């Protein structure tokens, strides 16, 4: 007899990319310092789910000291110098683009990044991404960092932090 309390009842989803040890994940944010601070919890969530994954943060040069201070990010790539050859040299397996940047999404396609995740509610991501998170940012009442964590759903990570965790 199968014990349904311990059995995982979810069906396998072959279209859903999985985190695996050694996966190289690009995390993109081209915004200011506050936006980058709201994006860094994504790196922590990925590292807690898969400690051996390598996270490459792609952002503006002036945010580099802040990003390098995070123990969850392994390397930094300047957005201004991110052409297809540079991104291809990173050998990324997954690109997370929470606040969709069209230029880096196009570059990722040219560089051959196999999994590119964006929000389905942003029409530009339909063309440049091949995996999607679907949620609206307006009227949710959630912190920007909690909203960014929703972009991890296509990787099988469903995280809903409490307001107390977001304040810390």
Short mmCIF file of N, CA and C in Angstrom, two decimals, residues 14-145:
data_model
loop_
_atom_site.label_atom_id
_atom_site.label_comp_id
_atom_site.label_asym_id
_atom_site.label_seq_id
_atom_site.Cartn_x
_atom_site.Cartn_y
_atom_site.Cartn_z
N UNK A 14 8.40 17.75 -17.66
CA UNK A 14 9.65 17.74 -18.44
C UNK A 14 10.03 19.10 -18.97
N UNK A 15 9.07 20.02 -19.09
CA UNK A 15 9.37 21.35 -19.60
C UNK A 15 9.93 22.25 -18.51
N UNK A 16 9.90 21.80 -17.27
CA UNK A 16 10.36 22.63 -16.16
C UNK A 16 11.84 22.37 -15.90
N UNK A 17 12.68 23.39 -16.07
CA UNK A 17 14.10 23.19 -15.81
C UNK A 17 14.33 22.94 -14.33
N UNK A 18 15.31 22.15 -14.02
CA UNK A 18 15.61 21.84 -12.64
C UNK A 18 16.97 22.41 -12.27
N UNK A 19 17.09 22.81 -11.03
CA UNK A 19 18.40 23.21 -10.53
C UNK A 19 19.21 21.94 -10.30
N UNK A 20 20.46 21.97 -10.64
CA UNK A 20 21.31 20.82 -10.41
C UNK A 20 22.69 21.32 -9.98
N UNK A 21 23.44 20.49 -9.27
CA UNK A 21 24.76 20.93 -8.82
C UNK A 21 25.64 21.36 -9.99
N UNK A 22 26.24 22.50 -9.85
CA UNK A 22 27.11 23.03 -10.89
C UNK A 22 26.40 23.86 -11.94
N UNK A 23 25.09 24.03 -11.83
CA UNK A 23 24.36 24.86 -12.80
C UNK A 23 24.86 26.29 -12.72
N UNK A 24 25.02 26.93 -13.86
CA UNK A 24 25.44 28.33 -13.91
C UNK A 24 24.22 29.18 -14.22
N UNK A 25 23.89 30.06 -13.28
CA UNK A 25 22.66 30.83 -13.37
C UNK A 25 23.00 32.31 -13.46
N UNK A 26 22.50 32.96 -14.49
CA UNK A 26 22.66 34.40 -14.64
C UNK A 26 21.46 35.11 -14.04
N UNK A 27 21.72 36.08 -13.21
CA UNK A 27 20.68 36.87 -12.56
C UNK A 27 20.86 38.31 -13.01
N UNK A 28 19.88 38.86 -13.72
CA UNK A 28 20.02 40.16 -14.35
C UNK A 28 19.22 41.21 -13.61
N UNK A 29 19.85 42.35 -13.34
CA UNK A 29 19.11 43.53 -12.90
C UNK A 29 19.89 44.76 -13.28
N UNK A 30 19.26 45.62 -14.08
CA UNK A 30 19.92 46.82 -14.58
C UNK A 30 19.48 48.07 -13.84
N UNK A 31 18.82 47.91 -12.70
CA UNK A 31 18.30 49.06 -11.97
C UNK A 31 19.32 49.66 -11.02
N UNK A 32 18.80 50.46 -10.10
CA UNK A 32 19.65 51.12 -9.12
C UNK A 32 19.98 50.23 -7.94
N UNK A 33 20.64 50.82 -6.96
CA UNK A 33 21.09 50.05 -5.80
C UNK A 33 19.94 49.41 -5.04
N UNK A 34 18.86 50.13 -4.83
CA UNK A 34 17.72 49.58 -4.10
C UNK A 34 17.09 48.40 -4.83
N UNK A 35 17.00 48.50 -6.15
CA UNK A 35 16.46 47.40 -6.94
C UNK A 35 17.36 46.17 -6.87
N UNK A 36 18.66 46.40 -6.86
CA UNK A 36 19.60 45.29 -6.75
C UNK A 36 19.47 44.62 -5.38
N UNK A 37 19.30 45.42 -4.33
CA UNK A 37 19.10 44.86 -2.99
C UNK A 37 17.85 43.98 -2.97
N UNK A 38 16.81 44.38 -3.68
CA UNK A 38 15.57 43.59 -3.74
C UNK A 38 15.73 42.35 -4.60
N UNK A 39 16.74 42.29 -5.45
CA UNK A 39 16.97 41.14 -6.32
C UNK A 39 17.89 40.11 -5.67
N UNK A 40 18.77 40.52 -4.77
CA UNK A 40 19.73 39.60 -4.17
C UNK A 40 19.11 38.44 -3.39
N UNK A 41 17.91 38.58 -2.78
CA UNK A 41 17.32 37.40 -2.13
C UNK A 41 17.07 36.24 -3.09
N UNK A 42 16.94 36.52 -4.37
CA UNK A 42 16.81 35.43 -5.35
C UNK A 42 18.06 34.57 -5.35
N UNK A 43 19.22 35.20 -5.26
CA UNK A 43 20.47 34.45 -5.22
C UNK A 43 20.53 33.58 -3.97
N UNK A 44 20.10 34.13 -2.84
CA UNK A 44 20.09 33.35 -1.60
C UNK A 44 19.15 32.17 -1.67
N UNK A 45 17.99 32.36 -2.29
CA UNK A 45 17.03 31.27 -2.43
C UNK A 45 17.57 30.16 -3.33
N UNK A 46 18.25 30.54 -4.40
CA UNK A 46 18.83 29.55 -5.29
C UNK A 46 19.92 28.78 -4.57
N UNK A 47 20.78 29.49 -3.86
CA UNK A 47 21.87 28.83 -3.14
C UNK A 47 21.36 27.91 -2.04
N UNK A 48 20.25 28.29 -1.39
CA UNK A 48 19.72 27.40 -0.35
C UNK A 48 19.13 26.14 -0.96
N UNK A 49 18.55 26.24 -2.16
CA UNK A 49 18.00 25.07 -2.83
C UNK A 49 19.08 24.21 -3.48
N UNK A 50 20.11 24.85 -3.98
CA UNK A 50 21.18 24.14 -4.68
C UNK A 50 22.51 24.83 -4.37
N UNK A 51 23.16 24.45 -3.26
CA UNK A 51 24.37 25.16 -2.82
C UNK A 51 25.53 25.17 -3.83
N UNK A 52 25.58 24.19 -4.71
CA UNK A 52 26.70 24.12 -5.67
C UNK A 52 26.43 24.89 -6.96
N UNK A 53 25.27 25.50 -7.08
CA UNK A 53 24.99 26.30 -8.27
C UNK A 53 25.87 27.54 -8.26
N UNK A 54 26.29 27.98 -9.43
CA UNK A 54 27.10 29.20 -9.54
C UNK A 54 26.21 30.33 -10.04
N UNK A 55 26.25 31.45 -9.34
CA UNK A 55 25.39 32.58 -9.71
C UNK A 55 26.25 33.71 -10.25
N UNK A 56 25.94 34.13 -11.47
CA UNK A 56 26.60 35.24 -12.13
C UNK A 56 25.59 36.39 -12.14
N UNK A 57 25.90 37.48 -11.47
CA UNK A 57 25.02 38.64 -11.45
C UNK A 57 25.41 39.55 -12.61
N UNK A 58 24.43 39.94 -13.41
CA UNK A 58 24.67 40.83 -14.54
C UNK A 58 23.97 42.15 -14.23
N UNK A 59 24.77 43.20 -14.05
CA UNK A 59 24.20 44.49 -13.66
C UNK A 59 25.11 45.65 -14.04
N UNK A 60 24.72 46.81 -13.59
CA UNK A 60 25.51 48.02 -13.87
C UNK A 60 26.77 48.06 -13.01
N UNK A 61 27.81 48.66 -13.56
CA UNK A 61 29.11 48.65 -12.89
C UNK A 61 29.07 49.26 -11.49
N UNK A 62 28.30 50.33 -11.28
CA UNK A 62 28.31 50.96 -9.96
C UNK A 62 27.63 50.11 -8.88
N UNK A 63 26.93 49.04 -9.27
CA UNK A 63 26.33 48.15 -8.28
C UNK A 63 27.27 46.99 -7.91
N UNK A 64 28.38 46.88 -8.58
CA UNK A 64 29.29 45.75 -8.36
C UNK A 64 29.75 45.60 -6.91
N UNK A 65 30.18 46.68 -6.20
CA UNK A 65 30.60 46.47 -4.79
C UNK A 65 29.48 45.90 -3.92
N UNK A 66 28.26 46.34 -4.14
CA UNK A 66 27.13 45.82 -3.39
C UNK A 66 26.89 44.34 -3.69
N UNK A 67 26.94 43.98 -4.95
CA UNK A 67 26.71 42.59 -5.34
C UNK A 67 27.82 41.69 -4.83
N UNK A 68 29.05 42.14 -4.91
CA UNK A 68 30.18 41.33 -4.43
C UNK A 68 30.15 41.13 -2.92
N UNK A 69 29.45 42.01 -2.20
CA UNK A 69 29.32 41.85 -0.75
C UNK A 69 28.38 40.70 -0.39
N UNK A 70 27.58 40.25 -1.33
CA UNK A 70 26.66 39.13 -1.07
C UNK A 70 27.43 37.82 -1.14
N UNK A 71 27.23 36.99 -0.13
CA UNK A 71 27.93 35.69 -0.12
C UNK A 71 27.30 34.69 -1.09
N UNK A 72 26.14 35.04 -1.65
CA UNK A 72 25.44 34.13 -2.54
C UNK A 72 25.81 34.29 -4.01
N UNK A 73 26.45 35.39 -4.36
CA UNK A 73 26.80 35.65 -5.76
C UNK A 73 28.27 35.28 -5.97
N UNK A 74 28.53 34.48 -7.01
CA UNK A 74 29.88 34.00 -7.27
C UNK A 74 30.70 34.93 -8.16
N UNK A 75 30.05 35.59 -9.12
CA UNK A 75 30.79 36.51 -9.99
C UNK A 75 29.86 37.59 -10.50
N UNK A 76 30.47 38.64 -11.03
CA UNK A 76 29.73 39.81 -11.52
C UNK A 76 30.11 40.06 -12.97
N UNK A 77 29.13 40.41 -13.78
CA UNK A 77 29.35 40.74 -15.18
C UNK A 77 28.74 42.11 -15.44
N UNK A 78 29.56 43.03 -15.95
CA UNK A 78 29.10 44.39 -16.22
C UNK A 78 28.14 44.38 -17.41
N UNK A 79 26.99 44.97 -17.21
CA UNK A 79 25.96 45.01 -18.24
C UNK A 79 26.44 45.73 -19.50
N UNK A 80 27.26 46.77 -19.33
CA UNK A 80 27.73 47.55 -20.48
C UNK A 80 28.64 46.72 -21.39
N UNK A 81 29.34 45.74 -20.84
CA UNK A 81 30.26 44.92 -21.62
C UNK A 81 29.68 43.55 -21.96
N UNK A 82 28.38 43.41 -21.87
CA UNK A 82 27.75 42.10 -22.05
C UNK A 82 27.26 41.91 -23.47
N UNK A 83 28.19 41.59 -24.36
CA UNK A 83 27.77 41.24 -25.71
C UNK A 83 27.61 39.72 -25.78
N UNK A 84 27.18 39.20 -26.91
CA UNK A 84 26.88 37.77 -27.02
C UNK A 84 28.10 36.90 -26.74
N UNK A 85 29.28 37.35 -27.17
CA UNK A 85 30.49 36.56 -26.94
C UNK A 85 30.83 36.48 -25.46
N UNK A 86 30.69 37.59 -24.75
CA UNK A 86 30.99 37.61 -23.31
C UNK A 86 30.01 36.74 -22.55
N UNK A 87 28.73 36.83 -22.88
CA UNK A 87 27.72 36.02 -22.20
C UNK A 87 27.91 34.54 -22.56
N UNK A 88 28.24 34.24 -23.79
CA UNK A 88 28.49 32.86 -24.20
C UNK A 88 29.68 32.27 -23.44
N UNK A 89 30.69 33.10 -23.19
CA UNK A 89 31.87 32.64 -22.45
C UNK A 89 31.52 32.27 -21.01
N UNK A 90 30.45 32.81 -20.48
CA UNK A 90 30.03 32.48 -19.11
C UNK A 90 29.39 31.10 -19.03
N UNK A 91 28.98 30.54 -20.18
CA UNK A 91 28.34 29.21 -20.25
C UNK A 91 27.17 29.09 -19.27
N UNK A 92 26.26 30.06 -19.36
CA UNK A 92 25.09 30.05 -18.48
C UNK A 92 24.12 28.95 -18.89
N UNK A 93 23.53 28.30 -17.89
CA UNK A 93 22.49 27.31 -18.13
C UNK A 93 21.11 27.93 -18.04
N UNK A 94 20.96 28.92 -17.15
CA UNK A 94 19.67 29.56 -16.90
C UNK A 94 19.90 31.06 -16.77
N UNK A 95 19.01 31.85 -17.35
CA UNK A 95 19.05 33.30 -17.18
C UNK A 95 17.74 33.75 -16.55
N UNK A 96 17.82 34.38 -15.40
CA UNK A 96 16.66 34.95 -14.71
C UNK A 96 16.65 36.44 -14.95
N UNK A 97 15.55 36.94 -15.46
CA UNK A 97 15.43 38.35 -15.85
C UNK A 97 14.19 38.94 -15.18
N UNK A 98 14.22 39.18 -13.85
CA UNK A 98 12.99 39.56 -13.13
C UNK A 98 12.37 40.88 -13.58
N UNK A 99 13.14 41.89 -13.81
CA UNK A 99 12.62 43.17 -14.31
C UNK A 99 13.07 43.30 -15.75
N UNK A 100 12.47 42.56 -16.59
CA UNK A 100 12.87 42.25 -17.96
C UNK A 100 13.69 43.33 -18.66
N UNK A 101 14.91 42.97 -19.03
CA UNK A 101 15.82 43.82 -19.79
C UNK A 101 15.92 43.22 -21.19
N UNK A 102 15.36 43.91 -22.17
CA UNK A 102 15.28 43.38 -23.53
C UNK A 102 16.68 43.15 -24.12
N UNK A 103 17.59 44.09 -23.90
CA UNK A 103 18.92 43.98 -24.50
C UNK A 103 19.65 42.72 -24.02
N UNK A 104 19.60 42.45 -22.74
CA UNK A 104 20.31 41.26 -22.24
C UNK A 104 19.57 39.99 -22.65
N UNK A 105 18.24 40.06 -22.78
CA UNK A 105 17.48 38.88 -23.24
C UNK A 105 17.86 38.55 -24.69
N UNK A 106 17.98 39.56 -25.53
CA UNK A 106 18.40 39.33 -26.91
C UNK A 106 19.81 38.77 -26.96
N UNK A 107 20.68 39.31 -26.12
CA UNK A 107 22.05 38.83 -26.04
C UNK A 107 22.09 37.38 -25.59
N UNK A 108 21.24 37.01 -24.63
CA UNK A 108 21.20 35.63 -24.15
C UNK A 108 20.76 34.67 -25.24
N UNK A 109 19.82 35.10 -26.08
CA UNK A 109 19.38 34.26 -27.19
C UNK A 109 20.54 34.05 -28.16
N UNK A 110 21.25 35.13 -28.50
CA UNK A 110 22.39 35.03 -29.41
C UNK A 110 23.52 34.20 -28.82
N UNK A 111 23.67 34.24 -27.48
CA UNK A 111 24.73 33.50 -26.80
C UNK A 111 24.37 32.03 -26.61
N UNK A 112 23.13 31.68 -26.87
CA UNK A 112 22.73 30.27 -26.76
C UNK A 112 22.41 29.82 -25.36
N UNK A 113 21.97 30.73 -24.48
CA UNK A 113 21.56 30.32 -23.13
C UNK A 113 20.29 29.48 -23.27
N UNK A 114 20.31 28.22 -22.82
CA UNK A 114 19.18 27.33 -23.11
C UNK A 114 17.88 27.66 -22.39
N UNK A 115 17.94 28.17 -21.16
CA UNK A 115 16.73 28.47 -20.40
C UNK A 115 16.75 29.95 -20.02
N UNK A 116 15.75 30.68 -20.53
CA UNK A 116 15.64 32.12 -20.26
C UNK A 116 14.27 32.37 -19.65
N UNK A 117 14.25 32.83 -18.39
CA UNK A 117 13.00 32.96 -17.65
C UNK A 117 12.61 34.43 -17.54
N UNK A 118 11.36 34.72 -17.86
CA UNK A 118 10.81 36.06 -17.74
C UNK A 118 9.35 35.99 -17.31
N UNK A 119 8.75 37.15 -17.11
CA UNK A 119 7.36 37.23 -16.69
C UNK A 119 6.46 37.23 -17.92
N UNK A 120 5.50 36.35 -17.95
CA UNK A 120 4.60 36.23 -19.09
C UNK A 120 3.74 37.47 -19.28
N UNK A 121 3.57 38.25 -18.23
CA UNK A 121 2.74 39.45 -18.33
C UNK A 121 3.46 40.60 -19.02
N UNK A 122 4.74 40.45 -19.30
CA UNK A 122 5.48 41.48 -20.04
C UNK A 122 5.60 41.00 -21.48
N UNK A 123 4.96 41.73 -22.37
CA UNK A 123 4.86 41.25 -23.75
C UNK A 123 6.20 41.06 -24.44
N UNK A 124 7.21 41.84 -24.09
CA UNK A 124 8.52 41.68 -24.72
C UNK A 124 9.16 40.35 -24.36
N UNK A 125 8.81 39.80 -23.21
CA UNK A 125 9.44 38.53 -22.81
C UNK A 125 8.91 37.35 -23.62
N UNK A 126 7.77 37.50 -24.26
CA UNK A 126 7.22 36.42 -25.07
C UNK A 126 8.19 36.00 -26.17
N UNK A 127 8.87 36.98 -26.71
CA UNK A 127 9.76 36.69 -27.83
C UNK A 127 11.13 36.18 -27.39
N UNK A 128 11.63 36.67 -26.27
CA UNK A 128 13.02 36.40 -25.91
C UNK A 128 13.19 35.38 -24.80
N UNK A 129 12.12 34.97 -24.15
CA UNK A 129 12.22 33.97 -23.08
C UNK A 129 11.53 32.69 -23.52
N UNK A 130 11.95 31.58 -22.90
CA UNK A 130 11.31 30.31 -23.24
C UNK A 130 10.71 29.61 -22.03
N UNK A 131 10.83 30.19 -20.84
CA UNK A 131 10.15 29.73 -19.63
C UNK A 131 9.57 30.97 -18.96
N UNK A 132 8.41 30.81 -18.33
CA UNK A 132 7.72 31.99 -17.83
C UNK A 132 7.19 31.81 -16.41
N UNK A 133 7.23 32.91 -15.69
CA UNK A 133 6.48 33.04 -14.45
C UNK A 133 5.30 33.94 -14.81
N UNK A 134 4.16 33.71 -14.19
CA UNK A 134 2.98 34.52 -14.51
C UNK A 134 2.45 35.12 -13.22
N UNK A 135 2.60 36.42 -13.08
CA UNK A 135 2.05 37.14 -11.93
C UNK A 135 2.04 38.62 -12.26
N UNK A 136 1.16 39.33 -11.60
CA UNK A 136 1.12 40.79 -11.73
C UNK A 136 1.79 41.42 -10.53
N UNK A 137 2.41 42.54 -10.73
CA UNK A 137 3.07 43.24 -9.65
C UNK A 137 2.15 44.25 -8.98
N UNK A 138 1.17 44.72 -9.73
CA UNK A 138 0.28 45.76 -9.23
C UNK A 138 -0.76 45.14 -8.31
N UNK A 139 -1.11 45.84 -7.27
CA UNK A 139 -2.18 45.46 -6.34
C UNK A 139 -1.88 44.22 -5.50
N UNK A 140 -0.67 43.74 -5.45
CA UNK A 140 -0.39 42.54 -4.65
C UNK A 140 -0.12 42.90 -3.20
N UNK A 141 0.42 44.08 -2.97
CA UNK A 141 0.80 44.46 -1.61
C UNK A 141 2.08 43.80 -1.14
N UNK A 142 2.76 43.11 -2.04
CA UNK A 142 4.00 42.42 -1.67
C UNK A 142 5.21 43.33 -1.90
N UNK A 143 6.23 43.09 -1.12
CA UNK A 143 7.50 43.78 -1.29
C UNK A 143 8.13 43.37 -2.62
N UNK A 144 8.92 44.25 -3.20
CA UNK A 144 9.57 43.98 -4.48
C UNK A 144 10.41 42.70 -4.42
N UNK A 145 11.08 42.46 -3.30
CA UNK A 145 11.90 41.25 -3.17
C UNK A 145 11.03 40.00 -3.19
#
